[in-house]
Short mmCIF file of C-alpha atoms in Angstrom, two decimals:
data_model
loop_
_atom_site.label_atom_id
_atom_site.label_comp_id
_atom_site.label_asym_id
_atom_site.label_seq_id
_atom_site.Cartn_x
_atom_site.Cartn_y
_atom_site.Cartn_z
CA MET L 1 0.00 0.00 0.00
CA LYS L 2 1.30 3.44 -0.92
CA PRO L 3 1.90 5.76 2.02
CA ILE L 4 -0.16 8.69 3.22
CA VAL L 5 1.96 11.84 3.42
CA ILE L 6 0.82 14.54 5.82
CA LEU L 7 2.22 18.04 6.15
CA GLY L 8 1.61 19.95 9.36
CA ILE L 9 2.80 21.01 12.75
CA PHE L 10 3.38 19.40 16.12
CA VAL L 11 2.71 21.34 19.28
CA ALA L 12 2.73 20.33 22.91
CA ASP L 13 -0.84 20.83 24.18
CA THR L 14 -1.18 22.41 27.61
CA ALA L 15 -4.81 21.64 28.42
CA PHE L 16 -6.67 23.39 31.23
CA ARG L 17 -10.19 22.25 32.20
CA ALA L 18 -12.37 24.79 34.02
CA ASP L 19 -16.00 25.89 34.31
CA ARG L 20 -15.38 28.87 32.05
CA GLN L 21 -12.63 31.01 30.55
CA PRO L 22 -11.25 33.76 32.77
CA LYS L 23 -11.95 37.39 31.97
CA MET L 24 -9.00 39.68 31.32
CA GLY L 25 -7.17 40.23 34.62
CA GLU L 26 -9.07 37.42 36.36
CA THR L 27 -7.64 34.23 37.88
CA LEU L 28 -9.74 31.07 38.15
CA LEU L 29 -9.10 27.71 39.75
CA GLY L 30 -9.28 24.91 37.22
CA HIS L 31 -10.38 21.30 37.53
CA SER L 32 -7.37 19.70 35.83
CA PHE L 33 -4.25 20.16 33.70
CA ALA L 34 -2.62 17.86 31.16
CA LEU L 35 0.47 18.14 28.97
CA GLY L 36 0.40 16.08 25.81
CA PRO L 37 0.94 15.93 22.06
CA GLY L 38 -1.05 18.11 19.65
CA GLY L 39 -0.97 20.11 16.44
CA LYS L 40 -3.47 19.37 13.69
CA GLY L 41 -1.01 17.77 11.31
CA SER L 42 0.55 15.61 14.00
CA ASN L 43 -2.86 14.59 15.34
CA GLN L 44 -4.00 13.62 11.86
CA ALA L 45 -0.82 11.62 11.30
CA VAL L 46 -1.37 9.74 14.57
CA ALA L 47 -5.05 9.16 13.73
CA ALA L 48 -4.17 7.79 10.29
CA ALA L 49 -1.40 5.53 11.60
CA MET L 50 -3.60 4.19 14.40
CA ALA L 51 -6.34 3.54 11.83
CA GLY L 52 -4.01 1.35 9.79
CA GLY L 53 -2.30 3.73 7.39
CA LYS L 54 1.39 3.85 6.49
CA VAL L 55 1.98 7.48 7.38
CA HIS L 56 4.88 9.90 6.80
CA PHE L 57 4.66 13.27 8.55
CA ILE L 58 6.54 16.34 7.28
CA THR L 59 7.25 19.02 9.87
CA ARG L 60 9.84 21.05 11.78
CA LEU L 61 10.79 20.74 15.45
CA GLY L 62 13.12 22.57 17.78
CA ARG L 63 15.75 20.78 19.84
CA ASP L 64 14.02 20.70 23.22
CA ASP L 65 11.93 18.61 25.59
CA PHE L 66 8.72 19.16 23.61
CA ALA L 67 10.42 17.65 20.54
CA ALA L 68 11.02 14.50 22.57
CA ILE L 69 7.27 14.29 23.26
CA ALA L 70 6.67 14.46 19.53
CA ARG L 71 9.06 11.67 18.65
CA THR L 72 7.73 9.42 21.43
CA THR L 73 4.16 10.00 20.27
CA TRP L 74 4.95 9.15 16.66
CA ALA L 75 6.95 6.06 17.57
CA LYS L 76 4.05 4.71 19.64
CA ALA L 77 1.52 5.29 16.84
CA GLY L 78 3.78 4.08 14.03
CA VAL L 79 4.20 7.44 12.25
CA HIS L 80 7.32 7.87 10.12
CA PRO L 81 8.75 11.34 10.93
CA GLU L 82 10.12 13.51 8.13
CA VAL L 83 11.56 16.17 10.42
CA THR L 84 13.76 19.19 9.88
CA GLU L 85 15.39 20.12 13.20
CA ASP L 86 15.51 23.88 13.71
CA ALA L 87 17.97 24.87 16.42
CA GLU L 88 17.11 28.55 15.97
CA SER L 89 13.51 28.12 17.11
CA TYR L 90 11.41 26.05 19.53
CA THR L 91 8.96 23.20 19.24
CA GLY L 92 5.44 24.56 19.11
CA ALA L 93 3.01 24.75 22.02
CA ALA L 94 -0.72 25.32 22.42
CA PHE L 95 -2.97 26.59 25.19
CA VAL L 96 -6.19 24.56 25.23
CA PHE L 97 -9.15 25.66 27.35
CA LEU L 98 -11.72 22.91 27.96
CA GLU L 99 -15.18 23.79 29.23
CA ALA L 100 -15.89 21.32 32.01
CA ALA L 101 -19.63 20.95 31.39
CA THR L 102 -19.49 20.34 27.64
CA GLY L 103 -15.95 19.38 26.63
CA ASN L 104 -15.94 22.24 24.10
CA ASN L 105 -12.65 24.02 23.58
CA ALA L 106 -10.84 27.24 22.73
CA ILE L 107 -7.21 27.13 21.60
CA ILE L 108 -4.18 29.41 21.13
CA VAL L 109 -1.35 27.93 19.03
CA ALA L 110 2.28 29.13 18.92
CA PRO L 111 3.79 26.99 16.12
CA GLY L 112 7.45 27.80 16.82
CA ALA L 113 9.77 25.98 14.43
CA ALA L 114 6.83 24.69 12.41
CA ALA L 115 5.95 28.26 11.45
CA ARG L 116 9.23 28.23 9.52
CA ILE L 117 8.20 25.36 7.23
CA THR L 118 8.81 26.57 3.68
CA PRO L 119 7.93 25.40 0.17
CA GLU L 120 11.55 24.24 -0.06
CA ASP L 121 10.86 21.71 2.71
CA LEU L 122 8.24 20.19 0.41
CA ASP L 123 10.55 20.25 -2.59
CA ALA L 124 13.13 18.36 -0.55
CA ARG L 125 10.59 15.56 -0.05
CA ALA L 126 8.98 15.72 -3.47
CA ASP L 127 9.76 12.08 -4.30
CA LEU L 128 8.03 10.96 -1.10
CA ILE L 129 4.93 13.00 -1.96
CA ARG L 130 4.89 11.75 -5.56
CA GLY L 131 4.90 8.16 -4.30
CA ALA L 132 1.96 8.66 -1.93
CA SER L 133 -1.64 7.52 -2.28
CA VAL L 134 -2.96 10.60 -0.45
CA PHE L 135 -1.42 13.94 0.52
CA VAL L 136 -2.94 15.90 3.40
CA ALA L 137 -2.28 19.47 4.56
CA GLN L 138 -3.78 21.99 6.97
CA LEU L 139 -3.08 25.69 7.51
CA GLU L 140 -1.24 25.84 10.83
CA GLN L 141 1.97 26.20 8.81
CA SER L 142 2.18 28.69 5.95
CA VAL L 143 -0.30 28.59 3.10
CA ALA L 144 2.66 28.72 0.68
CA ALA L 145 4.04 25.46 2.07
CA ALA L 146 0.65 23.76 1.92
CA ARG L 147 0.16 24.97 -1.66
CA ARG L 148 3.55 23.63 -2.74
CA GLY L 149 2.77 20.22 -1.30
CA LEU L 150 -0.60 20.20 -3.05
CA GLU L 151 1.08 21.20 -6.33
CA ILE L 152 3.61 18.36 -6.14
CA ALA L 153 0.91 15.84 -5.26
CA ARG L 154 -1.53 16.99 -7.94
CA ALA L 155 1.15 16.89 -10.66
CA ALA L 156 1.86 13.27 -9.71
CA GLY L 157 -1.79 12.19 -9.65
CA VAL L 158 -1.85 11.84 -5.85
CA ARG L 159 -5.23 12.52 -4.21
CA THR L 160 -5.18 15.71 -2.17
CA ILE L 161 -6.99 16.71 1.02
CA LEU L 162 -6.88 20.21 2.48
CA ASN L 163 -8.23 20.70 5.99
CA PRO L 164 -8.49 24.53 5.99
CA ALA L 165 -7.84 24.97 9.70
CA PRO L 166 -7.35 27.50 11.01
CA ALA L 167 -9.26 29.36 8.33
CA ALA L 168 -7.13 31.55 6.06
CA THR L 169 -7.57 33.42 2.80
CA LEU L 170 -7.14 31.00 -0.10
CA ASP L 171 -7.04 31.91 -3.77
CA ASP L 172 -8.84 29.94 -6.46
CA ALA L 173 -5.58 28.46 -7.75
CA THR L 174 -4.94 26.85 -4.37
CA LEU L 175 -8.51 25.59 -4.02
CA ALA L 176 -8.31 24.04 -7.49
CA LEU L 177 -5.47 21.81 -6.24
CA CYS L 178 -7.80 20.17 -3.70
CA ASP L 179 -9.57 16.93 -4.54
CA PHE L 180 -11.23 17.27 -1.14
CA ILE L 181 -11.55 20.19 1.27
CA THR L 182 -12.77 19.47 4.82
CA PRO L 183 -13.83 22.62 6.70
CA ASN L 184 -15.95 22.67 9.83
CA GLU L 185 -18.87 25.09 10.10
CA SER L 186 -16.83 28.14 11.12
CA GLU L 187 -14.11 27.46 8.55
CA ALA L 188 -16.70 27.03 5.80
CA GLU L 189 -18.17 30.41 6.76
CA ALA L 190 -14.74 32.06 6.81
CA LEU L 191 -13.97 30.72 3.33
CA THR L 192 -17.32 31.59 1.76
CA GLY L 193 -18.99 34.28 3.88
CA ILE L 194 -22.01 31.98 4.31
CA PRO L 195 -22.94 31.30 7.97
CA VAL L 196 -23.27 27.54 8.45
CA VAL L 197 -25.92 26.57 11.00
CA THR L 198 -28.02 24.01 9.10
CA VAL L 199 -27.28 21.29 6.58
CA ALA L 200 -28.81 23.53 3.90
CA ASP L 201 -26.33 26.24 4.86
CA ALA L 202 -23.51 23.73 4.53
CA GLU L 203 -24.75 22.83 1.05
CA ARG L 204 -24.70 26.47 -0.01
CA ALA L 205 -21.17 26.93 1.36
CA ALA L 206 -20.07 23.75 -0.39
CA ASP L 207 -21.48 25.01 -3.68
CA ALA L 208 -19.50 28.23 -3.30
CA LEU L 209 -16.29 26.23 -2.86
CA LEU L 210 -17.10 23.92 -5.77
CA ALA L 211 -17.58 26.99 -7.95
CA ARG L 212 -14.03 28.06 -7.07
CA GLY L 213 -12.51 24.79 -8.30
CA VAL L 214 -12.55 22.35 -5.39
CA GLY L 215 -13.20 18.75 -6.43
CA ALA L 216 -15.44 17.82 -3.48
CA VAL L 217 -16.39 19.38 -0.15
CA ILE L 218 -16.89 17.67 3.19
CA VAL L 219 -18.27 20.03 5.84
CA THR L 220 -17.84 18.47 9.28
CA LEU L 221 -20.84 19.41 11.42
CA GLY L 222 -19.88 18.27 14.92
CA GLY L 223 -22.79 16.45 16.52
CA ASN L 224 -24.71 16.68 13.24
CA GLY L 225 -22.29 14.46 11.31
CA ALA L 226 -20.86 15.54 7.95
CA LEU L 227 -22.07 16.80 4.59
CA TYR L 228 -20.43 15.42 1.43
CA ARG L 229 -21.05 17.39 -1.76
CA ASP L 230 -19.49 17.29 -5.21
CA ALA L 231 -20.64 18.36 -8.67
CA SER L 232 -23.06 15.44 -9.04
CA ARG L 233 -24.28 14.42 -5.58
CA SER L 234 -24.89 15.56 -2.04
CA LEU L 235 -25.22 13.37 1.03
CA HIS L 236 -25.64 14.16 4.72
CA LEU L 237 -24.07 11.45 6.88
CA PRO L 238 -25.15 11.38 10.53
CA VAL L 239 -22.72 11.27 13.41
CA ILE L 240 -21.56 7.78 14.40
CA SER L 241 -21.74 7.72 18.18
CA ALA L 242 -19.49 5.54 20.29
CA GLY L 243 -20.63 6.87 23.67
CA PRO L 244 -20.89 10.05 25.74
CA VAL L 245 -18.80 13.00 24.55
CA VAL L 246 -15.84 13.78 26.81
CA GLU L 247 -13.79 16.16 24.65
CA THR L 248 -14.14 17.42 21.08
CA THR L 249 -10.67 18.92 20.62
CA GLY L 250 -9.30 16.28 18.24
CA ALA L 251 -12.51 15.29 16.46
CA GLY L 252 -11.73 17.04 13.18
CA ASP L 253 -8.22 15.62 13.14
CA ALA L 254 -9.57 12.13 13.81
CA PHE L 255 -12.00 12.52 10.91
CA ASN L 256 -9.32 13.67 8.47
CA GLY L 257 -6.90 10.92 9.47
CA GLY L 258 -9.53 8.21 9.16
CA PHE L 259 -10.85 9.62 5.88
CA ALA L 260 -7.34 9.61 4.39
CA VAL L 261 -6.77 5.98 5.40
CA ALA L 262 -10.02 4.81 3.83
CA LEU L 263 -9.21 6.64 0.59
CA SER L 264 -5.72 5.14 0.54
CA GLU L 265 -7.26 1.68 0.82
CA GLY L 266 -9.39 2.26 -2.26
CA ARG L 267 -12.76 2.65 -0.54
CA ASN L 268 -15.36 4.75 -2.30
CA VAL L 269 -15.69 8.29 -1.04
CA ILE L 270 -18.91 7.78 0.95
CA GLU L 271 -17.43 4.75 2.72
CA ALA L 272 -14.37 6.88 3.42
CA VAL L 273 -16.50 9.63 4.97
CA ARG L 274 -18.26 7.06 7.17
CA PHE L 275 -14.88 5.66 8.23
CA GLY L 276 -13.79 9.19 9.14
CA CYS L 277 -17.00 9.76 11.10
CA ALA L 278 -16.46 6.54 13.05
CA THR L 279 -12.88 7.51 13.84
CA ALA L 280 -14.07 10.88 15.13
CA GLY L 281 -16.99 9.29 17.00
CA ILE L 282 -14.61 7.22 19.09
CA SER L 283 -12.08 10.00 19.64
CA VAL L 284 -14.57 12.33 21.34
CA THR L 285 -15.34 9.76 24.03
CA ARG L 286 -11.81 10.21 25.43
CA PRO L 287 -9.76 13.11 26.76
CA GLY L 288 -6.87 14.54 24.78
CA THR L 289 -6.08 14.74 21.09
CA ALA L 290 -3.45 12.29 19.82
CA PRO L 291 -3.96 9.98 22.85
CA ALA L 292 -7.68 9.76 22.00
CA MET L 293 -7.19 8.38 18.48
CA PRO L 294 -8.68 4.90 18.13
CA ALA L 295 -7.03 1.73 16.90
CA ARG L 296 -8.19 0.14 13.64
CA ALA L 297 -9.96 -2.72 15.41
CA GLU L 298 -12.09 -0.24 17.36
CA ILE L 299 -13.13 1.61 14.20
CA ASP L 300 -14.01 -1.62 12.38
CA ALA L 301 -16.02 -2.84 15.37
CA LEU L 302 -18.02 0.41 15.59
CA LEU L 303 -18.81 0.34 11.87
CA ALA L 304 -19.84 -3.31 12.10
CA ARG L 305 -22.29 -2.45 14.89
CA GLN L 306 -23.77 0.29 12.69
CA GLY L 307 -24.48 -2.23 9.95
#
């Protein structure tokens, strides 16, 4: 099986759980604290590897203790690191606020060395990308780097996924490089100007992205599942629940990792979306991001129960 190549960042997540966020100048007592691995690209790489994919992850790290967390995380999950060490910067970190009652989150990311990923980093690994089944990027590193990876992949006939998170301004030429784009509701609104509250809203936002050259759009809708839409069909897939929701922080990353694995295995796109939904459905029943990603046997078992 050809590998999945993912471009993105690693950050060490510093997660604080409390009843609410503090106001400016206010100090609150929290319920808990955890230090663990994060970063959308890294989380997606872990999700894909845990789900059975052969995954290579392109990123930059500093030379510090947080970099050691990254390498330990990838080794445990089976991710093949494609790392440039950057002694002039630091390994990224993120502040994650978790609302105790709901598990909802708010995040501040400082990418550190990963913010210095350049298009040249992608050129240096062009042969790896050309030999992939699927190439995945997000937007926590520069748009220019993501675009270069998408260009290399598209020229080689490799299927491309862009998870446009966090939302950024994207030109039509970049969008046209995407076989699939996977925004959540807020990212779809940021890209199109269309507020996404209902499935019908998601369809309108998807149409706006299709008109700009995207091959297919998957709007992830949290507890309302996902909308798949391309030029010829539209399908709303419900959430696949695996139990009570504990934390939603890594749900989108779980979806993208699982979706990429299913595509790499030759499943049709709707089966791939369902596989991604099942991966996400399990991840939200556990705390953390990368540590919450399910093993392949768990995903298969959940899908089998769904029929």
